JSON list of C-alpha atoms in Angstrom, two decimals:
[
{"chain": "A", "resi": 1255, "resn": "UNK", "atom": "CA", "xyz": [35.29, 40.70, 148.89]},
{"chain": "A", "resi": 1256, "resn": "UNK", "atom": "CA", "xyz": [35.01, 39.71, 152.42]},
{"chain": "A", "resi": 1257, "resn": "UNK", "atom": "CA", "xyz": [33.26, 42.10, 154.94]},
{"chain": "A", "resi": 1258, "resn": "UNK", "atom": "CA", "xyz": [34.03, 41.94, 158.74]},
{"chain": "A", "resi": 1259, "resn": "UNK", "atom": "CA", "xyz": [33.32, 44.10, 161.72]},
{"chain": "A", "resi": 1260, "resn": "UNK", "atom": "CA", "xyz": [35.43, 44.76, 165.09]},
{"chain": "A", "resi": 1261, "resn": "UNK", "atom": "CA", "xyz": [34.35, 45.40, 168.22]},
{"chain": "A", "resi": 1262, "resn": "UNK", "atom": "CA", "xyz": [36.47, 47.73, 170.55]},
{"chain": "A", "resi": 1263, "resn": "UNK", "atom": "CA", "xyz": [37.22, 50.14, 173.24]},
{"chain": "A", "resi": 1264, "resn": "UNK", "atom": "CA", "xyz": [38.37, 53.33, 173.49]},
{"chain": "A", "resi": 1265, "resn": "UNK", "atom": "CA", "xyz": [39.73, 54.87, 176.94]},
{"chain": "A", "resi": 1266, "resn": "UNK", "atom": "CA", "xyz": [42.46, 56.98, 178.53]},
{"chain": "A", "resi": 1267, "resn": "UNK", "atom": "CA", "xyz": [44.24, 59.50, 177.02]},
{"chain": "A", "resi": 1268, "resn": "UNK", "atom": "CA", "xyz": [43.78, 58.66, 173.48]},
{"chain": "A", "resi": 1269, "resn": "UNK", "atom": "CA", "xyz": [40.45, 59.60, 173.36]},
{"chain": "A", "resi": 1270, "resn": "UNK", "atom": "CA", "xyz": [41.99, 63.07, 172.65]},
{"chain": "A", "resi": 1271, "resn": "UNK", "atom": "CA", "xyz": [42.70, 61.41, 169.29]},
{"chain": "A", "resi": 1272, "resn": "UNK", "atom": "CA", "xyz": [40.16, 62.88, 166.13]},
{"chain": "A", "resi": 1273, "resn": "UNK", "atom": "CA", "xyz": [38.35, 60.67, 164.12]},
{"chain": "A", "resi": 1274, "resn": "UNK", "atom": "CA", "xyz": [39.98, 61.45, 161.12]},
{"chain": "A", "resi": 1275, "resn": "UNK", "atom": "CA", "xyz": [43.97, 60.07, 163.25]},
{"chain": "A", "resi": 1276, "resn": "UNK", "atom": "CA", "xyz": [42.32, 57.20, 164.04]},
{"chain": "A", "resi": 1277, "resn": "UNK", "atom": "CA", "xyz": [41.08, 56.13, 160.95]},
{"chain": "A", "resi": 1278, "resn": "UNK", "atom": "CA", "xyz": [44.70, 57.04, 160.09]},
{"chain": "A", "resi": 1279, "resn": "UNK", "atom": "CA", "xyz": [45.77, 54.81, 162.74]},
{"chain": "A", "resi": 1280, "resn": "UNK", "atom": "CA", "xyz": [43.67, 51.89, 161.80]},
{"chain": "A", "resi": 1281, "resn": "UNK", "atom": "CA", "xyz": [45.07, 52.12, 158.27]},
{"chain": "A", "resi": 1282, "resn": "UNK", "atom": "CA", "xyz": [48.56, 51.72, 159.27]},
{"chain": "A", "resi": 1283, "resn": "UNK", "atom": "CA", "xyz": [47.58, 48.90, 161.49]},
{"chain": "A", "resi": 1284, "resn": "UNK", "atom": "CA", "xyz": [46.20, 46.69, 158.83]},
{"chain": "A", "resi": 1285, "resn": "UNK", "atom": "CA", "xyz": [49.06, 47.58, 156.36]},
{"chain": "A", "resi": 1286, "resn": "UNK", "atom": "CA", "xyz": [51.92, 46.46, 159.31]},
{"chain": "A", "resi": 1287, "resn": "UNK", "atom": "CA", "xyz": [49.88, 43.47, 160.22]},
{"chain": "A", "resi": 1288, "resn": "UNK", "atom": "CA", "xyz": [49.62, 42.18, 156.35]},
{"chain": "A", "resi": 1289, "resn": "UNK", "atom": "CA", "xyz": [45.98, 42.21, 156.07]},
{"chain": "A", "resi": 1290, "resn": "UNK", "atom": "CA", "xyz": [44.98, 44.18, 152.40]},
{"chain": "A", "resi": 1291, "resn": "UNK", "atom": "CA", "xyz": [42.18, 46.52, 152.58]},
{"chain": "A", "resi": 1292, "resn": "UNK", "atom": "CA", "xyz": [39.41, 46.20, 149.65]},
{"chain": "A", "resi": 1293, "resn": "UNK", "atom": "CA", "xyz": [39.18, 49.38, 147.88]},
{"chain": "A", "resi": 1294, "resn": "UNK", "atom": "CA", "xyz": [36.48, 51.35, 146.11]},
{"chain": "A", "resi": 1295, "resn": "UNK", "atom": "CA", "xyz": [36.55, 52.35, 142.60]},
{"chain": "A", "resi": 1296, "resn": "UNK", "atom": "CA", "xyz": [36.82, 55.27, 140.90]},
{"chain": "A", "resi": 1297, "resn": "UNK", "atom": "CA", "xyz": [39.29, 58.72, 140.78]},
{"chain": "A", "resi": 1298, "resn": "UNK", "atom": "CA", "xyz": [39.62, 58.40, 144.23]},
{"chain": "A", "resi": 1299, "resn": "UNK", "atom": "CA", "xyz": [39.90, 55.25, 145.38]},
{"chain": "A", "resi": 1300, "resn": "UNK", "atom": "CA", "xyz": [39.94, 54.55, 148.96]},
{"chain": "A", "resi": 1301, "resn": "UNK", "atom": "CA", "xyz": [39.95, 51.55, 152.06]},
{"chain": "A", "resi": 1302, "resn": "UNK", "atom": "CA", "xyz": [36.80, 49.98, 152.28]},
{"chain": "A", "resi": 1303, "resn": "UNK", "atom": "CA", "xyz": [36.46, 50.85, 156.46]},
{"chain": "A", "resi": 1304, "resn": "UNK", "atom": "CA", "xyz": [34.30, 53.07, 158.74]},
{"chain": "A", "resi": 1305, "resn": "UNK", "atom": "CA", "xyz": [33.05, 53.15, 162.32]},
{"chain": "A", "resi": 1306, "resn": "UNK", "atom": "CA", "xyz": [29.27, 52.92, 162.58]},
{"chain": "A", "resi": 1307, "resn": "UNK", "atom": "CA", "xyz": [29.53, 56.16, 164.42]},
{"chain": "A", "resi": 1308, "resn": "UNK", "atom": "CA", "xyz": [32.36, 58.87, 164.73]},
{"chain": "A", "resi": 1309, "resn": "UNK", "atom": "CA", "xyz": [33.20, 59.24, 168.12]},
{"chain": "A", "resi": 1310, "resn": "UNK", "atom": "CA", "xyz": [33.28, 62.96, 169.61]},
{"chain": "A", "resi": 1311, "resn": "UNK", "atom": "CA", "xyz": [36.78, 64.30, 170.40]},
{"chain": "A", "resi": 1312, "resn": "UNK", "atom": "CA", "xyz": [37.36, 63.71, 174.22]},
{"chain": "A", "resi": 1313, "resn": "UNK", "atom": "CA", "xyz": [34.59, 61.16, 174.66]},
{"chain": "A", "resi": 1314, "resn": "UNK", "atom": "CA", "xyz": [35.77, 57.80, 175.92]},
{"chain": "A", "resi": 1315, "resn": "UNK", "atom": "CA", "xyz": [33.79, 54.61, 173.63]},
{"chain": "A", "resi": 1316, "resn": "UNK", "atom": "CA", "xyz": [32.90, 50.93, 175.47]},
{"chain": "A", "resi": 1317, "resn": "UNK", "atom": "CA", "xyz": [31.75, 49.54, 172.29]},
{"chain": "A", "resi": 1318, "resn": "UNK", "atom": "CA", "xyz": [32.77, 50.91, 169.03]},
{"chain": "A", "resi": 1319, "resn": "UNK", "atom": "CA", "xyz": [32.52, 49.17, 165.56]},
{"chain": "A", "resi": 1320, "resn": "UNK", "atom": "CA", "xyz": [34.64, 49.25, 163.05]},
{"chain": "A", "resi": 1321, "resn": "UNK", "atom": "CA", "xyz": [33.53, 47.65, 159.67]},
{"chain": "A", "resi": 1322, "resn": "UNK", "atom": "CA", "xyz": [36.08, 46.91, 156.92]},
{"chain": "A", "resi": 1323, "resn": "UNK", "atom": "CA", "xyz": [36.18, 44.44, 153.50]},
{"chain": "A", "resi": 1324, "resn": "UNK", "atom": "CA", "xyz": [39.25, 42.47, 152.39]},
{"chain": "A", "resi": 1325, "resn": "UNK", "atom": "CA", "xyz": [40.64, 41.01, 149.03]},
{"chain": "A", "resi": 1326, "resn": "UNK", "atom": "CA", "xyz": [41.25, 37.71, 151.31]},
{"chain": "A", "resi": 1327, "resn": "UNK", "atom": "CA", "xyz": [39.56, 35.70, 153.21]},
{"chain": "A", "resi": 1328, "resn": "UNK", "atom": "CA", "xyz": [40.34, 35.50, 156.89]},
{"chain": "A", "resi": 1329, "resn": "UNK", "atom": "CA", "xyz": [39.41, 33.51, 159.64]},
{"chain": "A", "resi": 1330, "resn": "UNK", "atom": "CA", "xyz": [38.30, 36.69, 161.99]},
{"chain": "A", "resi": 1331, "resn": "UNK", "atom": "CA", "xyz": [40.53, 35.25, 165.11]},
{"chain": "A", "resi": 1332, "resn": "UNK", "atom": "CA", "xyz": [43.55, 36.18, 163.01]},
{"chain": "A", "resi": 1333, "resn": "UNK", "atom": "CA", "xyz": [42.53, 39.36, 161.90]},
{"chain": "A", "resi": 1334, "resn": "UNK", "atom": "CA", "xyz": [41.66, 40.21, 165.63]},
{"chain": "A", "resi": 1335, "resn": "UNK", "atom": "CA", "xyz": [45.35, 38.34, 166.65]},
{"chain": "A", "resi": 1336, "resn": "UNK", "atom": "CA", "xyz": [47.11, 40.62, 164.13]},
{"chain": "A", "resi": 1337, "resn": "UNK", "atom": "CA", "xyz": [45.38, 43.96, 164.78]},
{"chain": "A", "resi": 1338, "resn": "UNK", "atom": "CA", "xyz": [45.81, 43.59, 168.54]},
{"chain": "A", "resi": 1339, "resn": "UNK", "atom": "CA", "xyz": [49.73, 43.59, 168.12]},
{"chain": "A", "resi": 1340, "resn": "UNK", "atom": "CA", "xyz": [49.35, 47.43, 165.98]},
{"chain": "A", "resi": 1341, "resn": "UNK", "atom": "CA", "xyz": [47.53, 48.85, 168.56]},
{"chain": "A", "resi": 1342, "resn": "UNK", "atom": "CA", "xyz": [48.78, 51.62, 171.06]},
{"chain": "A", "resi": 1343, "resn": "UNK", "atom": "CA", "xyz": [48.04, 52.29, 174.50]},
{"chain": "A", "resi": 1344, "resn": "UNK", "atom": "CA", "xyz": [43.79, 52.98, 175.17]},
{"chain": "A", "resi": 1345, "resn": "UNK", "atom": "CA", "xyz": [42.91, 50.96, 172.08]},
{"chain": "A", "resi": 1346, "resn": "UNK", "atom": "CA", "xyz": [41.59, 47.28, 172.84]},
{"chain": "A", "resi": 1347, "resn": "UNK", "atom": "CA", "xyz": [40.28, 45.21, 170.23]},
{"chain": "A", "resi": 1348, "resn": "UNK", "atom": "CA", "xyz": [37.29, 42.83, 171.64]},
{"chain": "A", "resi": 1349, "resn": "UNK", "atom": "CA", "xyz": [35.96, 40.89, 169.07]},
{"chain": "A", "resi": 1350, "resn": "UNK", "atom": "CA", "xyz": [35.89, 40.16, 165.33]},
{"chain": "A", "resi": 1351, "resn": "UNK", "atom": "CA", "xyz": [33.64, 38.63, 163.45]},
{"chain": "A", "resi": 1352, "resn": "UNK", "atom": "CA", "xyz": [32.07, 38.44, 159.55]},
{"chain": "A", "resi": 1353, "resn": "UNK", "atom": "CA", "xyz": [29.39, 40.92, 158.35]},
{"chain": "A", "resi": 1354, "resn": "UNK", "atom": "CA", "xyz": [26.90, 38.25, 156.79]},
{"chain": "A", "resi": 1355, "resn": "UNK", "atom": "CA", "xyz": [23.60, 39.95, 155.17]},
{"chain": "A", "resi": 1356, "resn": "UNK", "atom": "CA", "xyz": [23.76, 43.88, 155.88]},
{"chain": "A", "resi": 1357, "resn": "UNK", "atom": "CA", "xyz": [23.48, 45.75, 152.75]},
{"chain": "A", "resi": 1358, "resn": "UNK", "atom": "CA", "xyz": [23.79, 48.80, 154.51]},
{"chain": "A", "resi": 1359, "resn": "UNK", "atom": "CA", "xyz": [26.96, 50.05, 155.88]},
{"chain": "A", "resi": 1360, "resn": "UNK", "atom": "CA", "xyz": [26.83, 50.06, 160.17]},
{"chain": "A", "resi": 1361, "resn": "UNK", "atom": "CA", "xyz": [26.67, 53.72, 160.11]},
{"chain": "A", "resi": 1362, "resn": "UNK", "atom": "CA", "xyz": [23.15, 53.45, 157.64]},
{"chain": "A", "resi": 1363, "resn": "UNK", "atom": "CA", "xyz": [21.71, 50.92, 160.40]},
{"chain": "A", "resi": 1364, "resn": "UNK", "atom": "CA", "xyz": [22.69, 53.26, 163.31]},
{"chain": "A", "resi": 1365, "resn": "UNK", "atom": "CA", "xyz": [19.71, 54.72, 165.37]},
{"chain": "A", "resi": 1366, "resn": "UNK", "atom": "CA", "xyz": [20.69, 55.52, 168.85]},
{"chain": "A", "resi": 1367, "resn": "UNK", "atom": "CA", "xyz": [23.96, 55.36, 171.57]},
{"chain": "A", "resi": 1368, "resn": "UNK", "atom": "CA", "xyz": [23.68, 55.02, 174.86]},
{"chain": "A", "resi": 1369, "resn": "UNK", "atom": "CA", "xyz": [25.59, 57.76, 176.63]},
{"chain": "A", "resi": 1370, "resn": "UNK", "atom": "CA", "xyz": [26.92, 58.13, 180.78]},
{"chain": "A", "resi": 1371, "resn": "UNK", "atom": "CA", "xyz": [27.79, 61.63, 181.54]},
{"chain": "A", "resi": 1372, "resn": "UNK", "atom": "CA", "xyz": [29.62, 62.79, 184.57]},
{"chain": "A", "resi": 1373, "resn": "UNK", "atom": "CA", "xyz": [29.16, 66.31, 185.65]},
{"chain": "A", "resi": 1374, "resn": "UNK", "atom": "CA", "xyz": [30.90, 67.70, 188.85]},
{"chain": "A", "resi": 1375, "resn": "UNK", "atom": "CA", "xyz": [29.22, 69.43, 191.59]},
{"chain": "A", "resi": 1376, "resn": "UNK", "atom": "CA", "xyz": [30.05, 72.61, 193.73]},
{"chain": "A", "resi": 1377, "resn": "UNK", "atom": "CA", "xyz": [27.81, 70.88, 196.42]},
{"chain": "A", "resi": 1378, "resn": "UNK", "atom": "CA", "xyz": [25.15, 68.43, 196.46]},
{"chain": "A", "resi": 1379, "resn": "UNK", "atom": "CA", "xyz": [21.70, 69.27, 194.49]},
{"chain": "A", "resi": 1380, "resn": "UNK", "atom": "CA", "xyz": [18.64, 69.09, 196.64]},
{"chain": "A", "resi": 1381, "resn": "UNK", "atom": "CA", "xyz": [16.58, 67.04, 194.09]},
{"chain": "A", "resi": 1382, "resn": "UNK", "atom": "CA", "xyz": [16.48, 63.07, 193.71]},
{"chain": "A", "resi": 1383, "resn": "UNK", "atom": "CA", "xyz": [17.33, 61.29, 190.74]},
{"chain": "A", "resi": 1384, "resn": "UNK", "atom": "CA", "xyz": [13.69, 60.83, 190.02]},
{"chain": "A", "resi": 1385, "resn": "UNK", "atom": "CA", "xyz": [12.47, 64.85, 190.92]},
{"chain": "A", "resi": 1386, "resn": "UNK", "atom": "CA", "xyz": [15.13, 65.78, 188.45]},
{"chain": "A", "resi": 1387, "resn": "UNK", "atom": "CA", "xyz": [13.93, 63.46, 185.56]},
{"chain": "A", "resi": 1388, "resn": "UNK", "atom": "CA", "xyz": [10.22, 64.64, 186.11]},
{"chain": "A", "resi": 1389, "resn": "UNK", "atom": "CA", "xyz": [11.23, 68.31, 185.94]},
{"chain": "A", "resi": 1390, "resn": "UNK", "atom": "CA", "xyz": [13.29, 67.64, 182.94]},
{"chain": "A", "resi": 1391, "resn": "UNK", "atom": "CA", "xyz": [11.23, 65.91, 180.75]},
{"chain": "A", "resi": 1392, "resn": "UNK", "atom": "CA", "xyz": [8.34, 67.55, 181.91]},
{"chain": "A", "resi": 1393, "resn": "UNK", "atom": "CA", "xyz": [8.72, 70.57, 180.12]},
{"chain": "A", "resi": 1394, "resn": "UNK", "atom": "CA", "xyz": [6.64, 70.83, 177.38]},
{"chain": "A", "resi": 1395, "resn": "UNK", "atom": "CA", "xyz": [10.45, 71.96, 175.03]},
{"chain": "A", "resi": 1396, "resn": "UNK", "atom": "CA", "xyz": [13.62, 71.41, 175.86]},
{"chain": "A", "resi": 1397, "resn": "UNK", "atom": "CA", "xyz": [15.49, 73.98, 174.02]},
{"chain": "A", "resi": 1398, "resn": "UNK", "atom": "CA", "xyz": [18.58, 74.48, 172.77]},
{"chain": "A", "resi": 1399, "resn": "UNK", "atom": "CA", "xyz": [21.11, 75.84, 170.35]},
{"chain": "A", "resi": 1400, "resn": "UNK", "atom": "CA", "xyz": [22.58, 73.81, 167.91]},
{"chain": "A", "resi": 1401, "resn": "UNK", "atom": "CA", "xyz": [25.32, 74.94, 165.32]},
{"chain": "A", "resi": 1402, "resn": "UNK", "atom": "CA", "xyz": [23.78, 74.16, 161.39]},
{"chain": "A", "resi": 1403, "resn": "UNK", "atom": "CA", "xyz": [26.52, 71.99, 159.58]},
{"chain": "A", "resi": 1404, "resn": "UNK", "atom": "CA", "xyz": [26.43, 74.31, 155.83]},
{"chain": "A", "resi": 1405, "resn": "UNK", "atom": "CA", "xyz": [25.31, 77.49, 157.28]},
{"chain": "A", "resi": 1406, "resn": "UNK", "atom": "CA", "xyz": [27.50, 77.68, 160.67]},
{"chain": "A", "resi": 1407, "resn": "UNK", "atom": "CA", "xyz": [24.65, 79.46, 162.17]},
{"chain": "A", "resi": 1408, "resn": "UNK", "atom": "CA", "xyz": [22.91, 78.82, 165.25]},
{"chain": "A", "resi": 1409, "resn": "UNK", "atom": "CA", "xyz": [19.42, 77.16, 165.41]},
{"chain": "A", "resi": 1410, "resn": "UNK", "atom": "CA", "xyz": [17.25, 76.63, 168.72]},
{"chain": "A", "resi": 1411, "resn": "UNK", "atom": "CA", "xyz": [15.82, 72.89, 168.90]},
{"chain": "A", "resi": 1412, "resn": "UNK", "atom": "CA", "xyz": [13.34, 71.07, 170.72]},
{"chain": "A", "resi": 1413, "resn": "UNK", "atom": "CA", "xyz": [15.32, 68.08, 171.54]},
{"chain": "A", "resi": 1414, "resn": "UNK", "atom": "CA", "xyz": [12.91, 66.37, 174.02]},
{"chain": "A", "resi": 1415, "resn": "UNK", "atom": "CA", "xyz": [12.11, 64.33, 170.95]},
{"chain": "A", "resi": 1416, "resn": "UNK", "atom": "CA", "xyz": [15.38, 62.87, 170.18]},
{"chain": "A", "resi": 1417, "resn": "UNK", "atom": "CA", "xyz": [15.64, 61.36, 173.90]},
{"chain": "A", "resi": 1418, "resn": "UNK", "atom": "CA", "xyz": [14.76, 58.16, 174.08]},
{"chain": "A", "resi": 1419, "resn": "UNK", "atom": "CA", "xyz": [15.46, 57.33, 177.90]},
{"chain": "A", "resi": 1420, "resn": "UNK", "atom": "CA", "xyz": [17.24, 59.60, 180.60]},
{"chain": "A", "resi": 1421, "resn": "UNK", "atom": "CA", "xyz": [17.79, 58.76, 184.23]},
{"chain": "A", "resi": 1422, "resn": "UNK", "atom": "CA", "xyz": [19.59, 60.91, 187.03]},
{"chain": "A", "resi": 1423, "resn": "UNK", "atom": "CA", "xyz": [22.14, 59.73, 189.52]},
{"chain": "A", "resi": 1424, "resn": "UNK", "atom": "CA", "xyz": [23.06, 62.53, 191.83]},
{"chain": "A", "resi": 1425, "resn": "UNK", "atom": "CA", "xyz": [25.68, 62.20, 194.48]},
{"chain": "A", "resi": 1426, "resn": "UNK", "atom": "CA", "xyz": [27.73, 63.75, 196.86]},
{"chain": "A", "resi": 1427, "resn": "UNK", "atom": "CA", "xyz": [30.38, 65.53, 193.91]},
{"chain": "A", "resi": 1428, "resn": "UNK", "atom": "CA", "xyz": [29.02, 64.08, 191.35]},
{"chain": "A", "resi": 1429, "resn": "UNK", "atom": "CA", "xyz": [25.62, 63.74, 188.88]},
{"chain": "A", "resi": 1430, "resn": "UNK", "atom": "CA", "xyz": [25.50, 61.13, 186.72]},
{"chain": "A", "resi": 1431, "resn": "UNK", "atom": "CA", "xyz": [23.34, 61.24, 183.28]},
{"chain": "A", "resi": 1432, "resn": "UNK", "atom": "CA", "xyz": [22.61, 57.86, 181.56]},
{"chain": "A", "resi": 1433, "resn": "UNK", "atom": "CA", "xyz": [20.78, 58.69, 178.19]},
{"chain": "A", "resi": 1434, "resn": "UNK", "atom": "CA", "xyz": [19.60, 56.47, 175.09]},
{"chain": "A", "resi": 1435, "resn": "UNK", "atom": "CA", "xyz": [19.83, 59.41, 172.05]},
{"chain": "A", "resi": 1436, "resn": "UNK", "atom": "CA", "xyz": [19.10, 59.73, 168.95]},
{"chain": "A", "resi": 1437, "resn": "UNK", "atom": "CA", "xyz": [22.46, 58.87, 166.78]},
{"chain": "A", "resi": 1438, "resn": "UNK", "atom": "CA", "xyz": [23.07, 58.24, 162.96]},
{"chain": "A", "resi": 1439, "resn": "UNK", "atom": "CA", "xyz": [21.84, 60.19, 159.44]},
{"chain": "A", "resi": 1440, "resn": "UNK", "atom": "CA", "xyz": [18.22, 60.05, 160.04]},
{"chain": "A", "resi": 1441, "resn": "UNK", "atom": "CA", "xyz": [17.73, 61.71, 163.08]},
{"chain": "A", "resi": 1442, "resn": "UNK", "atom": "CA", "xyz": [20.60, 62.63, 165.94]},
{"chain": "A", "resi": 1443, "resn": "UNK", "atom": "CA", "xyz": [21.35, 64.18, 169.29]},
{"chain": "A", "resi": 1444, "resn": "UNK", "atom": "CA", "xyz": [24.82, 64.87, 170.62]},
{"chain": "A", "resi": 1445, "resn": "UNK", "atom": "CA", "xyz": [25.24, 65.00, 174.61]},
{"chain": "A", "resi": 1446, "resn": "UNK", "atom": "CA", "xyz": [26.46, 67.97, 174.51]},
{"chain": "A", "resi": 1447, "resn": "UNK", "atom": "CA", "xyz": [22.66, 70.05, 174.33]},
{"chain": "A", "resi": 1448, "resn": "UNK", "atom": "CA", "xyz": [21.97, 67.19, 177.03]},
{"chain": "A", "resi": 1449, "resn": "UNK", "atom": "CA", "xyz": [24.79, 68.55, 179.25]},
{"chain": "A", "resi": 1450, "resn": "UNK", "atom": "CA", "xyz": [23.80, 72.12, 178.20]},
{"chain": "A", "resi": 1451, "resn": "UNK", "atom": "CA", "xyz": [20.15, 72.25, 179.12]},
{"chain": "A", "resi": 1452, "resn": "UNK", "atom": "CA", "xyz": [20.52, 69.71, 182.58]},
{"chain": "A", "resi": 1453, "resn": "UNK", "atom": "CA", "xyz": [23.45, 72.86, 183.69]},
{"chain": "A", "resi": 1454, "resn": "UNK", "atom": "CA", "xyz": [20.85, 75.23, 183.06]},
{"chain": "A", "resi": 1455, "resn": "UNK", "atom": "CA", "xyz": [17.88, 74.09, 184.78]},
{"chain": "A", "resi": 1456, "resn": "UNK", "atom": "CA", "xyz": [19.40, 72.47, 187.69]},
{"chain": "A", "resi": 1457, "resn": "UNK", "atom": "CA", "xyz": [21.79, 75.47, 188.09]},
{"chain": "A", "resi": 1458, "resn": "UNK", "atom": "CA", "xyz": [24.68, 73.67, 187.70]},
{"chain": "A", "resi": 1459, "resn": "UNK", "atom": "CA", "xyz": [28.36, 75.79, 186.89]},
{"chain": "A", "resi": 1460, "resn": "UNK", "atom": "CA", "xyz": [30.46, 73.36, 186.35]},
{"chain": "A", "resi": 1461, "resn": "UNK", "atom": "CA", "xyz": [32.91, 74.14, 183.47]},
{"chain": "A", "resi": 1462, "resn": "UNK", "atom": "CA", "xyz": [32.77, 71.74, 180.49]},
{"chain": "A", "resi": 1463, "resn": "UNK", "atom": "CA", "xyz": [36.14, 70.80, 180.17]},
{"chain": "A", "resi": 1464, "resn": "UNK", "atom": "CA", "xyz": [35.80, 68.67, 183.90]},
{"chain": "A", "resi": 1465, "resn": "UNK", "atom": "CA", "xyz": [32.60, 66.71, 182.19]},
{"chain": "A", "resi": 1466, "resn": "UNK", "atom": "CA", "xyz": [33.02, 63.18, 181.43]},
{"chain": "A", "resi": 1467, "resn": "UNK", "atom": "CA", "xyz": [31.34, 61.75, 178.50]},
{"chain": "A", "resi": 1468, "resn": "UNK", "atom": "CA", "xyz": [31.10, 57.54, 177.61]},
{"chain": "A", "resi": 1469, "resn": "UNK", "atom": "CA", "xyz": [29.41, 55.95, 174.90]},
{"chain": "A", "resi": 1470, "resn": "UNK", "atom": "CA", "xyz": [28.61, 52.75, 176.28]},
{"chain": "A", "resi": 1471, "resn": "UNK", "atom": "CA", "xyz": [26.75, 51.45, 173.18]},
{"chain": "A", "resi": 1472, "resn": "UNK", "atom": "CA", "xyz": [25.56, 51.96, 169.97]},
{"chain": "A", "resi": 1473, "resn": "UNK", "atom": "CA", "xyz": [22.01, 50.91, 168.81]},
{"chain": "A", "resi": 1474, "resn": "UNK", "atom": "CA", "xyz": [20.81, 49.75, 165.22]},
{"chain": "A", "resi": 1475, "resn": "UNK", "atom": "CA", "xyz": [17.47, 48.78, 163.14]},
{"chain": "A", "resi": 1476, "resn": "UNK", "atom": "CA", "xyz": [16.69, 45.19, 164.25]},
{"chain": "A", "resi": 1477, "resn": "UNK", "atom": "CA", "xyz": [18.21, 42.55, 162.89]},
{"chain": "A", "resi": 1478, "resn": "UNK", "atom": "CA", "xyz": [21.28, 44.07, 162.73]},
{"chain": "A", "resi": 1479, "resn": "UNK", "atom": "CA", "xyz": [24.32, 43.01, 165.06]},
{"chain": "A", "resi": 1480, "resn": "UNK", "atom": "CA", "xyz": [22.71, 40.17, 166.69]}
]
């Protein structure tokens, strides 16, 4: 089998599309462009592909992966020729290249994203970038609710832990959150308890549905993607 991983954006109005259509969507690509998926084994066989981390429904993505096996080998500038022709509007493919020497999958490796959040304003917020990174992270918790996968219920968190860096942009209409987070099975944050504890200590009302979220990057165990 012959592993390879592609690099590529997603932005626009598609990013309305679930993770589960565009894994869908990726499928169909490879079949109309010729390329044959390896498959695992078993009752339920299935395409040997994944992204190294699902990306939330609504959130725009600078630098996704996408890791997938063949039955044939390629040379990856094809592959990345022959995708690029399948692929709609808000979907650009960047680069392709092998997986050599992971024996993890992508998603195994991942340990952080790098996140840029965009939250309107009402009017501007009396605090610098830096008074409002102090107060934040000063706290001794940063609480917050976070819905248990099996059990559906609701659990309060402390995740000051799980943020790795945060700085604070505020302007005129606008505040903008850059934040390295936690990401990927052993330990992860979404931006979403970000966004909810910054609106409630800065005061902010904004409704969520004009927030902006971007994953700009996705961070793994070193060695990995270099």
């Amino acid at each position: 089998m012959f592993q390879y991983v592609i690099r590529f954006s997603k932005t626009g109005t598609i990013c309305y599309t679930s993770h589960l259509d565009l894994m869908r969507m990726f499928k169909r690509a490879f079949k109309r462009a010729g390329i044959k998926l390896a498959y695992s084994q078993g009752f339920n066989p299935h395409p040997k592909m994944g992204f190294a981390q699902p990306l939330s429904l609504g959130y725009w993505g600078l630098k996704e992966l996408m890791e997938f096996e063949t039955t044939e080998d390629h040379e990856p500038s094809a592959l990345l020729k022959g995708l690029k022709e399948q692929m709609p509007e808000g979907i650009e493919l960047v680069e392709c290249r092998r997986l050599e020497g992971i024996r993890k999958t992508l998603a195994a490796e991942t340990v952080s994203a790098e996140y840029i959040v965009a939250i309107p304003l009402e009017r501007p917020l009396e605090q610098t970038g830096e008074q409002m990174k102090e107060a934040y992270l000063s706290c001794e918790k940063i609480s917050a609710w976070k819905r248990q996968k099996k059990k559906k219920d609701l659990k309060e968190i402390d995740i000051k832990p799980m943020i790795r860096e945060i700085t604070f942009t505020p302007e005129e209409e606008t505040l903008f959150i850059t934040a390295v987070l936690d990401s990927g099975s052993v330990s992860n944050l979404s931006p979403e308890l970000v966004i909810a504890t910054v609106q409630e200590l800065f005061h902010i009302r904004a409704d969520r549905s004009e927030v902006e979220v971007m994953r700009r990057e996705i961070g793994f165990n070193p060695g990995v993607m270099e």
